[in-house]
DNA sequence: CACAGGATATACT
DNA sequence: GTATATCCTGTGA
């Protein structure tokens, strides 16, 4: 598998997200296969970047190929990949992984061992991979991050995004079709 | 199934 | 300043 360079992200988030389903994400050697992603672009009322830069979302307006990590509901962390298309600040939210590397460490960090729930949800992914605000703004092609391109093209299913109230109709949740590691079933948005 | 937990942002007074 | 909403999850009913 080839390491993805950060200029891979200097394109539209929609196209990039399709190419990332099935790729492998590691943080300090711990991680797995990306099976669920959501797209947020600047023309999107549900995106943090919609109303312009703030202290929290500054990374979304920085160079593509970097991480945007934000605190969710005051408790959890959520990891995004910053993308860029002309005139936009867009990002891809990592919602679920299929655990493949360092499963023991993930179980230890999460305090739970159900493999189907280890990384099924954006907050769980960050807990299992020890992603916190200290990684906000860091490049994705340097340690502790590692992104490996997929070997073959998977079947992708699209559905509405989760946990938002605006622009719910946009089918910008991308899943690896049939994966049991999703944060929710492939149906029902 | 309902809801607490609690950072960050926005919309009000 | 207060109030309300949010890219969520574990716990207890």
PDB file of N, CA and C (backbone and C1' of nucleotides) in Angstrom, chain A residues 70 76 110 112 124 163 165, chain C residues 5-11:
ATOM      1  N   UNK A  70     -11.774  18.722  16.766  1.00  0.00           N
ATOM      2  CA  UNK A  70     -12.583  19.622  17.581  1.00  0.00           C
ATOM      3  C   UNK A  70     -13.276  18.851  18.698  1.00  0.00           C
ATOM      4  N   UNK A  76     -16.318  14.700  23.823  1.00  0.00           N
ATOM      5  CA  UNK A  76     -15.631  13.844  22.874  1.00  0.00           C
ATOM      6  C   UNK A  76     -14.774  14.669  21.924  1.00  0.00           C
ATOM      7  N   UNK A 110     -10.182   2.219  25.418  1.00  0.00           N
ATOM      8  CA  UNK A 110     -11.633   2.351  25.459  1.00  0.00           C
ATOM      9  C   UNK A 110     -12.245   1.672  26.673  1.00  0.00           C
ATOM     10  N   UNK A 112     -13.313  -1.255  26.674  1.00  0.00           N
ATOM     11  CA  UNK A 112     -14.355  -2.146  26.149  1.00  0.00           C
ATOM     12  C   UNK A 112     -13.719  -2.995  25.072  1.00  0.00           C
ATOM     13  N   UNK A 124     -15.634   7.621  19.432  1.00  0.00           N
ATOM     14  CA  UNK A 124     -14.955   6.362  19.734  1.00  0.00           C
ATOM     15  C   UNK A 124     -13.664   6.231  18.945  1.00  0.00           C
ATOM     16  N   UNK A 163     -26.758  13.355  13.030  1.00  0.00           N
ATOM     17  CA  UNK A 163     -26.570  14.292  14.129  1.00  0.00           C
ATOM     18  C   UNK A 163     -26.615  15.750  13.744  1.00  0.00           C
ATOM     19  N   UNK A 165     -28.978  19.163  11.940  1.00  0.00           N
ATOM     20  CA  UNK A 165     -30.353  19.616  11.725  1.00  0.00           C
ATOM     21  C   UNK A 165     -30.484  20.372  10.419  1.00  0.00           C
TER      22      UNK A 165
ATOM     23  P    DA C   5     -32.900  24.805  21.172  1.00  0.00           P
ATOM     24  O5'  DA C   5     -31.564  24.486  20.370  1.00  0.00           O
ATOM     25  C5'  DA C   5     -31.203  25.282  19.254  1.00  0.00           C
ATOM     26  C4'  DA C   5     -29.840  24.855  18.743  1.00  0.00           C
ATOM     27  C3'  DA C   5     -29.705  23.339  18.537  1.00  0.00           C
ATOM     28  O3'  DA C   5     -29.185  23.105  17.235  1.00  0.00           O
ATOM     29  C1'  DA C   5     -27.907  24.169  19.836  1.00  0.00           C
ATOM     30  P    DT C   6     -29.175  21.610  16.622  1.00  0.00           P
ATOM     31  O5'  DT C   6     -27.627  21.264  16.760  1.00  0.00           O
ATOM     32  C5'  DT C   6     -26.680  22.124  16.146  1.00  0.00           C
ATOM     33  C4'  DT C   6     -25.290  21.826  16.666  1.00  0.00           C
ATOM     34  C3'  DT C   6     -24.845  20.372  16.478  1.00  0.00           C
ATOM     35  O3'  DT C   6     -23.535  20.397  15.975  1.00  0.00           O
ATOM     36  C1'  DT C   6     -24.378  21.098  18.629  1.00  0.00           C
ATOM     37  P    DC C   7     -23.158  20.116  14.547  1.00  0.00           P
ATOM     38  O5'  DC C   7     -22.846  18.599  14.841  1.00  0.00           O
ATOM     39  C5'  DC C   7     -23.662  17.553  14.359  1.00  0.00           C
ATOM     40  C4'  DC C   7     -22.805  16.346  14.034  1.00  0.00           C
ATOM     41  C3'  DC C   7     -21.822  15.955  15.134  1.00  0.00           C
ATOM     42  O3'  DC C   7     -21.569  14.546  15.083  1.00  0.00           O
ATOM     43  C1'  DC C   7     -20.609  16.602  13.235  1.00  0.00           C
ATOM     44  P    DC C   8     -22.549  13.520  15.929  1.00  0.00           P
ATOM     45  O5'  DC C   8     -21.954  13.657  17.399  1.00  0.00           O
ATOM     46  C5'  DC C   8     -20.580  13.347  17.657  1.00  0.00           C
ATOM     47  C4'  DC C   8     -20.446  12.523  18.918  1.00  0.00           C
ATOM     48  C3'  DC C   8     -20.963  11.091  18.783  1.00  0.00           C
ATOM     49  O3'  DC C   8     -19.916  10.215  19.115  1.00  0.00           O
ATOM     50  C1'  DC C   8     -21.803  12.126  20.751  1.00  0.00           C
ATOM     51  P    DT C   9     -20.067   8.615  19.024  1.00  0.00           P
ATOM     52  O5'  DT C   9     -20.252   8.210  20.550  1.00  0.00           O
ATOM     53  C5'  DT C   9     -19.205   8.486  21.448  1.00  0.00           C
ATOM     54  C4'  DT C   9     -19.639   8.155  22.851  1.00  0.00           C
ATOM     55  C3'  DT C   9     -20.084   6.702  23.050  1.00  0.00           C
ATOM     56  O3'  DT C   9     -19.345   6.195  24.134  1.00  0.00           O
ATOM     57  C1'  DT C   9     -21.649   8.200  23.984  1.00  0.00           C
ATOM     58  P    DG C  10     -19.328   4.630  24.478  1.00  0.00           P
ATOM     59  O5'  DG C  10     -19.883   4.664  25.971  1.00  0.00           O
ATOM     60  C5'  DG C  10     -19.191   5.443  26.920  1.00  0.00           C
ATOM     61  C4'  DG C  10     -20.024   5.571  28.167  1.00  0.00           C
ATOM     62  C3'  DG C  10     -20.451   4.241  28.773  1.00  0.00           C
ATOM     63  O3'  DG C  10     -20.251   4.315  30.168  1.00  0.00           O
ATOM     64  C1'  DG C  10     -22.356   5.568  28.287  1.00  0.00           C
ATOM     65  P    DT C  11     -20.516   3.048  31.069  1.00  0.00           P
ATOM     66  O5'  DT C  11     -21.948   3.393  31.672  1.00  0.00           O
ATOM     67  C5'  DT C  11     -22.117   4.620  32.367  1.00  0.00           C
ATOM     68  C4'  DT C  11     -23.572   4.839  32.670  1.00  0.00           C
ATOM     69  C3'  DT C  11     -24.261   3.624  33.320  1.00  0.00           C
ATOM     70  O3'  DT C  11     -24.816   4.045  34.542  1.00  0.00           O
ATOM     71  C1'  DT C  11     -25.576   4.560  31.594  1.00  0.00           C
TER      72       DT C  11
END
